[in-house]
């Protein structure tokens, strides 16, 4: 993802857009794009794969910018959360089971 | 991000969770986690950075799984969307300007 | 709201749209419209009141349809939740305070 | 809905919460609650009706507060949007069809 991260930084610097990228505005942006991604599946499961990929890319684009705004490494926080999830969802309790950890 | 992607795959295989990971369910999951991320900023901007990082990680986790479910490379679709955005937002029109491309 | 509820029912019957209105599809629709409402505030607080009202109306429209799909009275469930909230947020603990009940 | 609207106003006045209810914060709150509503349907359609009603009530609660914050009548804006939708979705084109008006 390093290449994408660097190109996204360059894209935003060239447009002087970092002034808009407060964590709060980025949280709103991620929710907005997540809504557009969900719209691809609003009434049925017969989705347009190209449109889905574009909306998914928009979500990830803002996630990358948000990690920068928070001054954290995106992969690192994903790995840290995965360690937490391993404890919340032990294999023996959660195998083949979609229940939330609070109900396991 | 390769390490995180591989560990997420292993995590889900061990729990036999890929059966739940249809693109539609993942689009819902991304929107749900985006809502939790937004909750960190609900009433003010005085956010808890650790909580924000965990919620951001949850969004990215499902984005990684969704790329797998769609059988696409996440970095590649991000780069492709960036090329599109370069055309939608030419530097000279969008510099220092947060307007949507439809209003430029 | 009775007039709006009846007109919405008529609108959907005329279009034979109730077949699409499963509770799940309506939950997706509410989240999608909530994202569009949020988009009015994405980068700043300088919102277009007319656009905001239209997006808010879209959210409420689907909430009304969802109450019908669940066969419940919308006002009644709002009043029931308010009773619960009165207990979760006692005046003396929550006055002038935006904290979640779990942190009071 | 008049009774619910009045009781919600009293609830918020007693807690001095109107200071938090800017249109922007309410748009975030509606999106957050819409995410919680969607969570009831995250992995399957086997939903808990009581939980769904509570989350739907939370969405509508914030919609009612938002109409107050915007100083508009909620039913009126719903009826106005319905008039617009009648033109966007003429019966003869949209009957039995879930396509967006841009694709009709």
mmCIF file of C-alpha atoms in Angstrom:
data_model
loop_
_atom_site.group_PDB
_atom_site.id
_atom_site.type_symbol
_atom_site.label_atom_id
_atom_site.label_comp_id
_atom_site.label_asym_id
_atom_site.label_seq_id
_atom_site.Cartn_x
_atom_site.Cartn_y
_atom_site.Cartn_z
ATOM 1 C CA UNK A 1 0.000 0.000 0.000
ATOM 2 C CA UNK A 2 3.078 2.279 0.226
ATOM 3 C CA UNK A 3 2.762 3.439 -3.354
ATOM 4 C CA UNK A 4 -0.912 4.333 -2.955
ATOM 5 C CA UNK A 5 -0.209 6.134 0.325
ATOM 6 C CA UNK A 6 2.496 8.262 -1.278
ATOM 7 C CA UNK A 7 0.416 9.086 -4.339
ATOM 8 C CA UNK A 8 -2.560 10.078 -2.155
ATOM 9 C CA UNK A 9 -0.285 12.402 -0.151
ATOM 10 C CA UNK A 10 0.994 14.028 -3.344
ATOM 11 C CA UNK A 11 -2.551 14.367 -4.734
ATOM 12 C CA UNK A 12 -3.726 16.222 -1.620
ATOM 13 C CA UNK A 13 -0.619 18.408 -1.307
ATOM 14 C CA UNK A 14 -0.935 19.541 -4.919
ATOM 15 C CA UNK A 15 -4.553 20.573 -4.243
ATOM 16 C CA UNK A 16 -3.778 22.102 -0.823
ATOM 17 C CA UNK A 17 -6.539 19.942 0.636
ATOM 18 C CA UNK A 18 -4.896 18.950 3.929
ATOM 19 C CA UNK A 19 -6.491 22.031 5.521
ATOM 20 C CA UNK A 20 -9.873 20.232 5.222
ATOM 21 C CA UNK A 21 -8.606 16.918 6.609
ATOM 22 C CA UNK A 22 -9.292 17.161 10.324
ATOM 23 C CA UNK A 23 -9.945 13.754 11.927
ATOM 24 C CA UNK A 24 -13.571 14.790 12.418
ATOM 25 C CA UNK A 25 -14.103 15.737 8.770
ATOM 26 C CA UNK A 26 -12.442 12.484 7.719
ATOM 27 C CA UNK A 27 -14.687 10.435 10.015
ATOM 28 C CA UNK A 28 -17.674 12.103 8.330
ATOM 29 C CA UNK A 29 -16.147 11.431 4.902
ATOM 30 C CA UNK A 30 -15.613 7.735 5.657
ATOM 31 C CA UNK A 31 -19.250 7.414 6.789
ATOM 32 C CA UNK A 32 -20.475 9.238 3.666
ATOM 33 C CA UNK A 33 -18.460 6.987 1.341
ATOM 34 C CA UNK A 34 -19.545 3.890 3.299
ATOM 35 C CA UNK A 35 -23.129 4.959 2.580
ATOM 36 C CA UNK A 36 -22.368 5.199 -1.140
ATOM 37 C CA UNK A 37 -20.771 1.733 -1.042
ATOM 38 C CA UNK A 38 -23.879 0.380 0.693
ATOM 39 C CA UNK A 39 -26.077 1.972 -1.990
ATOM 40 C CA UNK A 40 -24.642 -0.552 -4.483
ATOM 41 C CA UNK A 41 -26.511 -3.205 -2.461
ATOM 42 C CA UNK A 42 -29.620 -1.217 -1.490
ATOM 43 C CA UNK A 43 -32.415 -3.289 -3.030
ATOM 44 C CA UNK A 44 -30.725 -6.493 -4.078
ATOM 45 C CA UNK A 45 -27.495 -8.397 -4.351
ATOM 46 C CA UNK A 46 -27.118 -7.911 -8.087
ATOM 47 C CA UNK A 47 -24.262 -5.440 -7.768
ATOM 48 C CA UNK A 48 -22.104 -3.644 -10.344
ATOM 49 C CA UNK A 49 -18.583 -4.798 -9.454
ATOM 50 C CA UNK A 50 -16.865 -1.776 -10.993
ATOM 51 C CA UNK A 51 -19.043 0.666 -9.051
ATOM 52 C CA UNK A 52 -18.473 -1.330 -5.844
ATOM 53 C CA UNK A 53 -14.683 -1.204 -6.349
ATOM 54 C CA UNK A 54 -14.778 2.567 -6.850
ATOM 55 C CA UNK A 55 -16.793 3.165 -3.697
ATOM 56 C CA UNK A 56 -14.602 0.783 -1.698
ATOM 57 C CA UNK A 57 -11.558 2.687 -2.991
ATOM 58 C CA UNK A 58 -13.119 5.968 -1.801
ATOM 59 C CA UNK A 59 -13.539 4.562 1.715
ATOM 60 C CA UNK A 60 -9.927 3.338 1.823
ATOM 61 C CA UNK A 61 -8.650 6.617 0.374
ATOM 62 C CA UNK A 62 -10.103 8.529 3.333
ATOM 63 C CA UNK A 63 -8.878 5.880 5.794
ATOM 64 C CA UNK A 64 -5.338 6.412 4.479
ATOM 65 C CA UNK A 65 -5.665 10.192 4.838
ATOM 66 C CA UNK A 66 -7.086 9.772 8.348
ATOM 67 C CA UNK A 67 -4.126 7.656 9.489
ATOM 68 C CA UNK A 68 -1.896 10.515 8.289
ATOM 69 C CA UNK A 69 -4.029 13.111 10.078
ATOM 70 C CA UNK A 70 -3.731 11.065 13.286
ATOM 71 C CA UNK A 71 -0.016 10.501 12.651
ATOM 72 C CA UNK A 72 -0.312 6.725 12.941
ATOM 73 C CA UNK A 73 0.697 3.863 10.665
ATOM 74 C CA UNK A 74 -2.430 2.300 9.167
ATOM 75 C CA UNK A 75 -1.049 -1.241 8.945
ATOM 76 C CA UNK A 76 0.186 -1.071 12.526
ATOM 77 C CA UNK A 77 -3.192 -0.092 13.986
ATOM 78 C CA UNK A 78 -4.879 -2.813 11.916
ATOM 79 C CA UNK A 79 -2.456 -5.392 13.320
ATOM 80 C CA UNK A 80 -2.944 -4.107 16.878
ATOM 81 C CA UNK A 81 -6.714 -4.373 16.549
ATOM 82 C CA UNK A 82 -6.342 -7.890 15.161
ATOM 83 C CA UNK A 83 -4.476 -8.915 18.332
ATOM 84 C CA UNK A 84 -7.370 -7.552 20.397
ATOM 85 C CA UNK A 85 -9.883 -9.401 18.220
ATOM 86 C CA UNK A 86 -8.007 -12.663 18.718
ATOM 87 C CA UNK A 87 -8.712 -12.340 22.439
ATOM 88 C CA UNK A 88 -12.306 -11.183 22.014
ATOM 89 C CA UNK A 89 -13.055 -14.006 19.578
ATOM 90 C CA UNK A 90 -11.210 -17.172 20.662
ATOM 91 C CA UNK A 91 -11.299 -19.804 17.896
ATOM 92 C CA UNK A 92 -13.053 -22.424 20.026
ATOM 93 C CA UNK A 93 -15.946 -20.095 20.882
ATOM 94 C CA UNK A 94 -16.385 -18.252 17.619
ATOM 95 C CA UNK A 95 -15.727 -20.903 14.949
ATOM 96 C CA UNK A 96 -18.504 -20.861 12.356
ATOM 97 C CA UNK A 97 -20.428 -18.374 14.511
ATOM 98 C CA UNK A 98 -21.227 -14.774 13.630
ATOM 99 C CA UNK A 99 -22.282 -13.726 17.148
ATOM 100 C CA UNK A 100 -20.828 -10.574 18.677
ATOM 101 C CA UNK A 101 -18.238 -11.173 21.411
ATOM 102 C CA UNK A 102 -20.660 -9.780 23.994
ATOM 103 C CA UNK A 103 -22.988 -12.704 23.243
ATOM 104 C CA UNK A 104 -20.440 -15.516 22.920
ATOM 105 C CA UNK B 1 -0.179 -3.842 4.164
ATOM 106 C CA UNK B 2 0.719 -7.371 2.955
ATOM 107 C CA UNK B 3 1.396 -8.645 6.454
ATOM 108 C CA UNK B 4 -1.938 -7.343 7.767
ATOM 109 C CA UNK B 5 -3.787 -8.796 4.766
ATOM 110 C CA UNK B 6 -2.276 -12.243 5.346
ATOM 111 C CA UNK B 7 -2.943 -12.207 9.075
ATOM 112 C CA UNK B 8 -6.554 -11.132 8.518
ATOM 113 C CA UNK B 9 -7.030 -14.020 6.064
ATOM 114 C CA UNK B 10 -5.620 -16.491 8.602
ATOM 115 C CA UNK B 11 -7.793 -15.026 11.393
ATOM 116 C CA UNK B 12 -10.964 -15.536 9.351
ATOM 117 C CA UNK B 13 -10.023 -18.974 8.046
ATOM 118 C CA UNK B 14 -9.338 -20.233 11.573
ATOM 119 C CA UNK B 15 -12.809 -19.042 12.628
ATOM 120 C CA UNK B 16 -14.529 -20.268 9.440
ATOM 121 C CA UNK B 17 -15.981 -16.813 9.001
ATOM 122 C CA UNK B 18 -15.637 -16.436 5.239
ATOM 123 C CA UNK B 19 -19.135 -17.926 4.895
ATOM 124 C CA UNK B 20 -20.500 -14.637 6.342
ATOM 125 C CA UNK B 21 -18.370 -12.394 4.134
ATOM 126 C CA UNK B 22 -20.570 -11.734 1.124
ATOM 127 C CA UNK B 23 -19.886 -8.340 -0.480
ATOM 128 C CA UNK B 24 -23.288 -7.175 0.759
ATOM 129 C CA UNK B 25 -22.650 -8.158 4.379
ATOM 130 C CA UNK B 26 -19.236 -6.484 4.183
ATOM 131 C CA UNK B 27 -20.736 -3.264 2.800
ATOM 132 C CA UNK B 28 -23.101 -3.272 5.802
ATOM 133 C CA UNK B 29 -20.183 -3.984 8.140
ATOM 134 C CA UNK B 30 -18.110 -1.108 6.740
ATOM 135 C CA UNK B 31 -21.055 1.286 7.229
ATOM 136 C CA UNK B 32 -21.611 0.008 10.786
ATOM 137 C CA UNK B 33 -17.947 0.486 11.718
ATOM 138 C CA UNK B 34 -17.887 3.901 10.007
ATOM 139 C CA UNK B 35 -20.770 4.852 12.318
ATOM 140 C CA UNK B 36 -18.764 3.759 15.358
ATOM 141 C CA UNK B 37 -15.782 5.782 14.140
ATOM 142 C CA UNK B 38 -18.046 8.813 13.732
ATOM 143 C CA UNK B 39 -19.365 8.320 17.272
ATOM 144 C CA UNK B 40 -15.906 9.324 18.564
ATOM 145 C CA UNK B 41 -16.690 12.807 17.201
ATOM 146 C CA UNK B 42 -20.455 12.945 17.917
ATOM 147 C CA UNK B 43 -20.716 15.988 20.191
ATOM 148 C CA UNK B 44 -17.301 17.588 19.982
ATOM 149 C CA UNK B 45 -13.818 17.390 18.603
ATOM 150 C CA UNK B 46 -12.216 16.296 21.858
ATOM 151 C CA UNK B 47 -11.594 12.737 20.698
ATOM 152 C CA UNK B 48 -9.895 9.752 22.318
ATOM 153 C CA UNK B 49 -7.098 8.923 19.872
ATOM 154 C CA UNK B 50 -6.814 5.284 20.934
ATOM 155 C CA UNK B 51 -10.545 4.691 20.436
ATOM 156 C CA UNK B 52 -10.411 6.456 17.066
ATOM 157 C CA UNK B 53 -7.514 4.244 15.921
ATOM 158 C CA UNK B 54 -9.398 1.089 16.909
ATOM 159 C CA UNK B 55 -12.535 2.107 15.026
ATOM 160 C CA UNK B 56 -10.499 3.159 11.981
ATOM 161 C CA UNK B 57 -8.765 -0.237 12.093
ATOM 162 C CA UNK B 58 -12.173 -1.952 12.129
ATOM 163 C CA UNK B 59 -13.216 -0.102 8.973
ATOM 164 C CA UNK B 60 -9.967 -1.018 7.178
ATOM 165 C CA UNK B 61 -10.199 -4.632 8.364
ATOM 166 C CA UNK B 62 -13.547 -5.044 6.593
ATOM 167 C CA UNK B 63 -12.260 -3.181 3.505
ATOM 168 C CA UNK B 64 -9.414 -5.715 3.251
ATOM 169 C CA UNK B 65 -11.845 -8.627 3.582
ATOM 170 C CA UNK B 66 -14.159 -7.035 0.986
ATOM 171 C CA UNK B 67 -11.333 -6.730 -1.565
ATOM 172 C CA UNK B 68 -10.748 -10.468 -1.067
ATOM 173 C CA UNK B 69 -14.465 -11.234 -1.408
ATOM 174 C CA UNK B 70 -14.501 -9.272 -4.687
ATOM 175 C CA UNK B 71 -11.223 -10.906 -5.765
ATOM 176 C CA UNK B 72 -9.524 -7.565 -6.415
ATOM 177 C CA UNK B 73 -6.274 -6.024 -5.172
ATOM 178 C CA UNK B 74 -7.081 -3.233 -2.715
ATOM 179 C CA UNK B 75 -4.064 -1.060 -3.564
ATOM 180 C CA UNK B 76 -4.777 -1.398 -7.277
ATOM 181 C CA UNK B 77 -8.371 -0.198 -7.026
ATOM 182 C CA UNK B 78 -7.256 2.708 -4.820
ATOM 183 C CA UNK B 79 -4.704 3.727 -7.447
ATOM 184 C CA UNK B 80 -7.260 3.392 -10.250
ATOM 185 C CA UNK B 81 -9.728 5.614 -8.393
ATOM 186 C CA UNK B 82 -6.951 8.154 -7.785
ATOM 187 C CA UNK B 83 -6.386 8.407 -11.546
ATOM 188 C CA UNK B 84 -10.093 9.109 -11.994
ATOM 189 C CA UNK B 85 -10.000 11.716 -9.233
ATOM 190 C CA UNK B 86 -7.071 13.488 -10.905
ATOM 191 C CA UNK B 87 -9.331 14.092 -13.899
ATOM 192 C CA UNK B 88 -12.401 15.015 -11.825
ATOM 193 C CA UNK B 89 -10.381 17.447 -9.709
ATOM 194 C CA UNK B 90 -7.784 19.213 -11.892
ATOM 195 C CA UNK B 91 -5.252 21.087 -9.717
ATOM 196 C CA UNK B 92 -6.025 24.484 -11.225
ATOM 197 C CA UNK B 93 -9.739 24.243 -10.464
ATOM 198 C CA UNK B 94 -9.674 22.521 -7.100
ATOM 199 C CA UNK B 95 -6.642 24.005 -5.342
ATOM 200 C CA UNK B 96 -7.599 25.128 -1.825
ATOM 201 C CA UNK B 97 -11.243 24.393 -2.610
ATOM 202 C CA UNK B 98 -13.415 21.707 -1.002
ATOM 203 C CA UNK B 99 -16.225 21.874 -3.584
ATOM 204 C CA UNK B 100 -17.531 18.686 -5.156
ATOM 205 C CA UNK B 101 -16.471 18.137 -8.778
ATOM 206 C CA UNK B 102 -20.075 18.625 -9.882
ATOM 207 C CA UNK B 103 -19.860 22.226 -8.604
ATOM 208 C CA UNK B 104 -16.355 23.141 -9.804
ATOM 209 C CA UNK C 1 -47.640 12.871 10.825
ATOM 210 C CA UNK C 2 -50.776 10.854 9.932
ATOM 211 C CA UNK C 3 -51.257 12.629 6.635
ATOM 212 C CA UNK C 4 -47.635 12.010 5.579
ATOM 213 C CA UNK C 5 -47.854 8.351 6.631
ATOM 214 C CA UNK C 6 -50.989 7.809 4.538
ATOM 215 C CA UNK C 7 -49.576 9.597 1.500
ATOM 216 C CA UNK C 8 -46.346 7.586 1.707
ATOM 217 C CA UNK C 9 -48.360 4.337 1.818
ATOM 218 C CA UNK C 10 -50.334 5.412 -1.252
ATOM 219 C CA UNK C 11 -47.150 6.445 -3.097
ATOM 220 C CA UNK C 12 -45.569 3.025 -2.543
ATOM 221 C CA UNK C 13 -48.727 1.036 -3.307
ATOM 222 C CA UNK C 14 -49.167 2.856 -6.615
ATOM 223 C CA UNK C 15 -45.614 1.951 -7.571
ATOM 224 C CA UNK C 16 -45.827 -1.631 -6.219
ATOM 225 C CA UNK C 17 -42.688 -0.958 -4.196
ATOM 226 C CA UNK C 18 -43.608 -2.741 -0.972
ATOM 227 C CA UNK C 19 -41.991 -5.882 -2.389
ATOM 228 C CA UNK C 20 -38.597 -4.147 -1.931
ATOM 229 C CA UNK C 21 -39.306 -2.936 1.594
ATOM 230 C CA UNK C 22 -37.958 -5.702 3.801
ATOM 231 C CA UNK C 23 -36.755 -4.418 7.185
ATOM 232 C CA UNK C 24 -33.182 -5.200 6.093
ATOM 233 C CA UNK C 25 -33.424 -3.203 2.870
ATOM 234 C CA UNK C 26 -34.991 -0.332 4.793
ATOM 235 C CA UNK C 27 -32.195 -0.363 7.390
ATOM 236 C CA UNK C 28 -29.721 -0.076 4.486
ATOM 237 C CA UNK C 29 -31.806 2.715 2.946
ATOM 238 C CA UNK C 30 -31.899 4.695 6.194
ATOM 239 C CA UNK C 31 -28.100 4.416 6.509
ATOM 240 C CA UNK C 32 -27.635 5.476 2.870
ATOM 241 C CA UNK C 33 -29.865 8.531 3.280
ATOM 242 C CA UNK C 34 -28.193 9.375 6.616
ATOM 243 C CA UNK C 35 -24.892 9.440 4.687
ATOM 244 C CA UNK C 36 -26.367 11.861 2.158
ATOM 245 C CA UNK C 37 -27.628 14.069 4.994
ATOM 246 C CA UNK C 38 -24.154 14.029 6.540
ATOM 247 C CA UNK C 39 -22.635 15.009 3.190
ATOM 248 C CA UNK C 40 -24.306 18.446 3.573
ATOM 249 C CA UNK C 41 -21.883 19.000 6.480
ATOM 250 C CA UNK C 42 -18.812 17.154 5.112
ATOM 251 C CA UNK C 43 -16.189 19.912 5.044
ATOM 252 C CA UNK C 44 -17.801 22.759 6.934
ATOM 253 C CA UNK C 45 -20.860 24.012 8.715
ATOM 254 C CA UNK C 46 -21.959 26.321 5.926
ATOM 255 C CA UNK C 47 -24.894 24.156 4.916
ATOM 256 C CA UNK C 48 -27.642 24.557 2.313
ATOM 257 C CA UNK C 49 -30.826 24.442 4.405
ATOM 258 C CA UNK C 50 -33.037 23.318 1.529
ATOM 259 C CA UNK C 51 -30.735 20.402 0.689
ATOM 260 C CA UNK C 52 -30.540 19.444 4.374
ATOM 261 C CA UNK C 53 -34.350 19.410 4.666
ATOM 262 C CA UNK C 54 -34.663 17.165 1.613
ATOM 263 C CA UNK C 55 -32.142 14.654 2.930
ATOM 264 C CA UNK C 56 -33.725 14.699 6.392
ATOM 265 C CA UNK C 57 -37.096 14.052 4.744
ATOM 266 C CA UNK C 58 -35.592 11.050 2.905
ATOM 267 C CA UNK C 59 -34.416 9.546 6.197
ATOM 268 C CA UNK C 60 -37.838 10.028 7.825
ATOM 269 C CA UNK C 61 -39.629 8.678 4.744
ATOM 270 C CA UNK C 62 -37.795 5.355 5.091
ATOM 271 C CA UNK C 63 -38.332 5.338 8.886
ATOM 272 C CA UNK C 64 -42.080 5.617 8.283
ATOM 273 C CA UNK C 65 -41.987 2.769 5.760
ATOM 274 C CA UNK C 66 -39.893 0.665 8.162
ATOM 275 C CA UNK C 67 -42.420 1.088 10.987
ATOM 276 C CA UNK C 68 -45.057 -0.219 8.562
ATOM 277 C CA UNK C 69 -42.820 -3.137 7.512
ATOM 278 C CA UNK C 70 -42.362 -4.019 11.198
ATOM 279 C CA UNK C 71 -46.083 -3.481 11.857
ATOM 280 C CA UNK C 72 -45.431 -1.048 14.704
ATOM 281 C CA UNK C 73 -46.620 2.498 15.399
ATOM 282 C CA UNK C 74 -43.704 4.908 14.925
ATOM 283 C CA UNK C 75 -44.823 7.414 17.563
ATOM 284 C CA UNK C 76 -45.372 4.631 20.076
ATOM 285 C CA UNK C 77 -41.867 3.183 19.736
ATOM 286 C CA UNK C 78 -40.388 6.700 19.964
ATOM 287 C CA UNK C 79 -42.303 7.293 23.212
ATOM 288 C CA UNK C 80 -41.255 3.895 24.594
ATOM 289 C CA UNK C 81 -37.596 4.627 23.868
ATOM 290 C CA UNK C 82 -37.941 8.032 25.519
ATOM 291 C CA UNK C 83 -39.096 6.316 28.722
ATOM 292 C CA UNK C 84 -35.980 4.137 28.601
ATOM 293 C CA UNK C 85 -33.785 7.182 27.987
ATOM 294 C CA UNK C 86 -35.275 8.955 31.002
ATOM 295 C CA UNK C 87 -33.923 6.120 33.158
ATOM 296 C CA UNK C 88 -30.556 5.921 31.362
ATOM 297 C CA UNK C 89 -30.058 9.674 31.595
ATOM 298 C CA UNK C 90 -31.420 10.945 34.926
ATOM 299 C CA UNK C 91 -31.640 14.756 34.933
ATOM 300 C CA UNK C 92 -29.317 15.202 37.893
ATOM 301 C CA UNK C 93 -26.501 13.198 36.289
ATOM 302 C CA UNK C 94 -26.827 14.309 32.693
ATOM 303 C CA UNK C 95 -27.761 17.988 32.880
ATOM 304 C CA UNK C 96 -25.524 20.057 30.599
ATOM 305 C CA UNK C 97 -23.448 16.950 29.920
ATOM 306 C CA UNK C 98 -23.100 15.132 26.571
ATOM 307 C CA UNK C 99 -21.505 11.971 28.017
ATOM 308 C CA UNK C 100 -22.875 8.567 27.089
ATOM 309 C CA UNK C 101 -24.857 6.829 29.833
ATOM 310 C CA UNK C 102 -22.104 4.214 30.117
ATOM 311 C CA UNK C 103 -19.755 6.985 31.255
ATOM 312 C CA UNK C 104 -22.086 8.939 33.543
ATOM 313 C CA UNK D 1 -46.374 12.541 16.367
ATOM 314 C CA UNK D 2 -47.197 15.804 18.227
ATOM 315 C CA UNK D 3 -47.101 14.141 21.627
ATOM 316 C CA UNK D 4 -43.687 12.572 20.957
ATOM 317 C CA UNK D 5 -42.329 15.873 19.618
ATOM 318 C CA UNK D 6 -43.428 17.731 22.755
ATOM 319 C CA UNK D 7 -42.079 15.088 25.109
ATOM 320 C CA UNK D 8 -38.720 15.040 23.287
ATOM 321 C CA UNK D 9 -38.494 18.844 23.614
ATOM 322 C CA UNK D 10 -39.198 18.625 27.354
ATOM 323 C CA UNK D 11 -36.654 15.796 27.785
ATOM 324 C CA UNK D 12 -33.909 17.868 26.166
ATOM 325 C CA UNK D 13 -34.807 21.112 27.928
ATOM 326 C CA UNK D 14 -34.718 19.422 31.314
ATOM 327 C CA UNK D 15 -31.218 18.127 30.543
ATOM 328 C CA UNK D 16 -30.035 21.399 28.953
ATOM 329 C CA UNK D 17 -28.954 19.414 25.911
ATOM 330 C CA UNK D 18 -30.033 21.816 23.173
ATOM 331 C CA UNK D 19 -26.559 23.381 23.334
ATOM 332 C CA UNK D 20 -25.208 20.169 21.717
ATOM 333 C CA UNK D 21 -27.886 20.006 19.015
ATOM 334 C CA UNK D 22 -26.357 21.868 16.109
ATOM 335 C CA UNK D 23 -27.587 20.604 12.734
ATOM 336 C CA UNK D 24 -24.101 19.179 12.092
ATOM 337 C CA UNK D 25 -23.988 17.229 15.361
ATOM 338 C CA UNK D 26 -27.494 15.935 14.670
ATOM 339 C CA UNK D 27 -26.532 14.801 11.166
ATOM 340 C CA UNK D 28 -23.667 12.846 12.745
ATOM 341 C CA UNK D 29 -26.031 11.453 15.378
ATOM 342 C CA UNK D 30 -28.540 10.274 12.770
ATOM 343 C CA UNK D 31 -25.753 8.503 10.837
ATOM 344 C CA UNK D 32 -24.444 6.889 14.043
ATOM 345 C CA UNK D 33 -27.895 5.604 15.025
ATOM 346 C CA UNK D 34 -28.537 4.438 11.451
ATOM 347 C CA UNK D 35 -25.368 2.349 11.782
ATOM 348 C CA UNK D 36 -26.673 0.792 14.989
ATOM 349 C CA UNK D 37 -29.981 0.015 13.286
ATOM 350 C CA UNK D 38 -28.086 -1.611 10.407
ATOM 351 C CA UNK D 39 -26.090 -3.708 12.901
ATOM 352 C CA UNK D 40 -29.312 -5.595 13.719
ATOM 353 C CA UNK D 41 -29.079 -6.993 10.157
ATOM 354 C CA UNK D 42 -25.285 -7.295 9.825
ATOM 355 C CA UNK D 43 -24.830 -11.000 9.141
ATOM 356 C CA UNK D 44 -28.343 -12.261 8.513
ATOM 357 C CA UNK D 45 -31.995 -11.416 8.380
ATOM 358 C CA UNK D 46 -32.861 -13.108 11.652
ATOM 359 C CA UNK D 47 -33.405 -9.859 13.522
ATOM 360 C CA UNK D 48 -34.517 -9.056 17.073
ATOM 361 C CA UNK D 49 -37.655 -6.967 16.530
ATOM 362 C CA UNK D 50 -37.438 -5.214 19.899
ATOM 363 C CA UNK D 51 -33.835 -4.137 19.295
ATOM 364 C CA UNK D 52 -34.741 -2.963 15.769
ATOM 365 C CA UNK D 53 -37.620 -0.845 17.126
ATOM 366 C CA UNK D 54 -35.346 0.782 19.699
ATOM 367 C CA UNK D 55 -32.715 1.689 17.117
ATOM 368 C CA UNK D 56 -35.353 2.957 14.687
ATOM 369 C CA UNK D 57 -36.759 5.093 17.521
ATOM 370 C CA UNK D 58 -33.274 6.539 18.126
ATOM 371 C CA UNK D 59 -33.001 7.588 14.472
ATOM 372 C CA UNK D 60 -36.437 9.237 14.533
ATOM 373 C CA UNK D 61 -35.707 10.926 17.877
ATOM 374 C CA UNK D 62 -32.727 12.753 16.336
ATOM 375 C CA UNK D 63 -34.722 13.550 13.172
ATOM 376 C CA UNK D 64 -37.349 15.253 15.338
ATOM 377 C CA UNK D 65 -34.672 17.248 17.180
ATOM 378 C CA UNK D 66 -33.034 18.178 13.864
ATOM 379 C CA UNK D 67 -36.285 19.571 12.455
ATOM 380 C CA UNK D 68 -36.479 21.764 15.582
ATOM 381 C CA UNK D 69 -32.846 22.852 15.195
ATOM 382 C CA UNK D 70 -33.588 23.823 11.569
ATOM 383 C CA UNK D 71 -36.872 25.457 12.627
ATOM 384 C CA UNK D 72 -38.925 23.443 10.119
ATOM 385 C CA UNK D 73 -41.983 21.224 10.470
ATOM 386 C CA UNK D 74 -40.961 17.588 9.992
ATOM 387 C CA UNK D 75 -44.239 16.459 8.426
ATOM 388 C CA UNK D 76 -44.215 19.404 6.040
ATOM 389 C CA UNK D 77 -40.738 18.678 4.664
ATOM 390 C CA UNK D 78 -41.648 14.987 4.295
ATOM 391 C CA UNK D 79 -44.736 15.950 2.275
ATOM 392 C CA UNK D 80 -42.733 18.397 0.144
ATOM 393 C CA UNK D 81 -40.142 15.722 -0.654
ATOM 394 C CA UNK D 82 -42.937 13.300 -1.534
ATOM 395 C CA UNK D 83 -44.214 15.771 -4.144
ATOM 396 C CA UNK D 84 -40.717 15.907 -5.646
ATOM 397 C CA UNK D 85 -40.490 12.097 -5.624
ATOM 398 C CA UNK D 86 -43.810 11.828 -7.461
ATOM 399 C CA UNK D 87 -42.208 13.725 -10.349
ATOM 400 C CA UNK D 88 -38.892 11.864 -10.191
ATOM 401 C CA UNK D 89 -40.659 8.496 -10.116
ATOM 402 C CA UNK D 90 -43.740 8.609 -12.350
ATOM 403 C CA UNK D 91 -45.953 5.555 -11.762
ATOM 404 C CA UNK D 92 -45.747 4.325 -15.354
ATOM 405 C CA UNK D 93 -41.940 4.257 -15.369
ATOM 406 C CA UNK D 94 -41.254 3.046 -11.849
ATOM 407 C CA UNK D 95 -44.001 0.506 -11.158
ATOM 408 C CA UNK D 96 -42.498 -2.703 -9.765
ATOM 409 C CA UNK D 97 -39.034 -1.335 -10.446
ATOM 410 C CA UNK D 98 -36.391 -0.434 -7.849
ATOM 411 C CA UNK D 99 -34.138 1.515 -10.241
ATOM 412 C CA UNK D 100 -32.911 4.972 -9.255
ATOM 413 C CA UNK D 101 -34.578 7.854 -11.106
ATOM 414 C CA UNK D 102 -31.296 8.585 -12.892
ATOM 415 C CA UNK D 103 -31.551 5.163 -14.559
ATOM 416 C CA UNK D 104 -35.268 5.080 -15.357
#
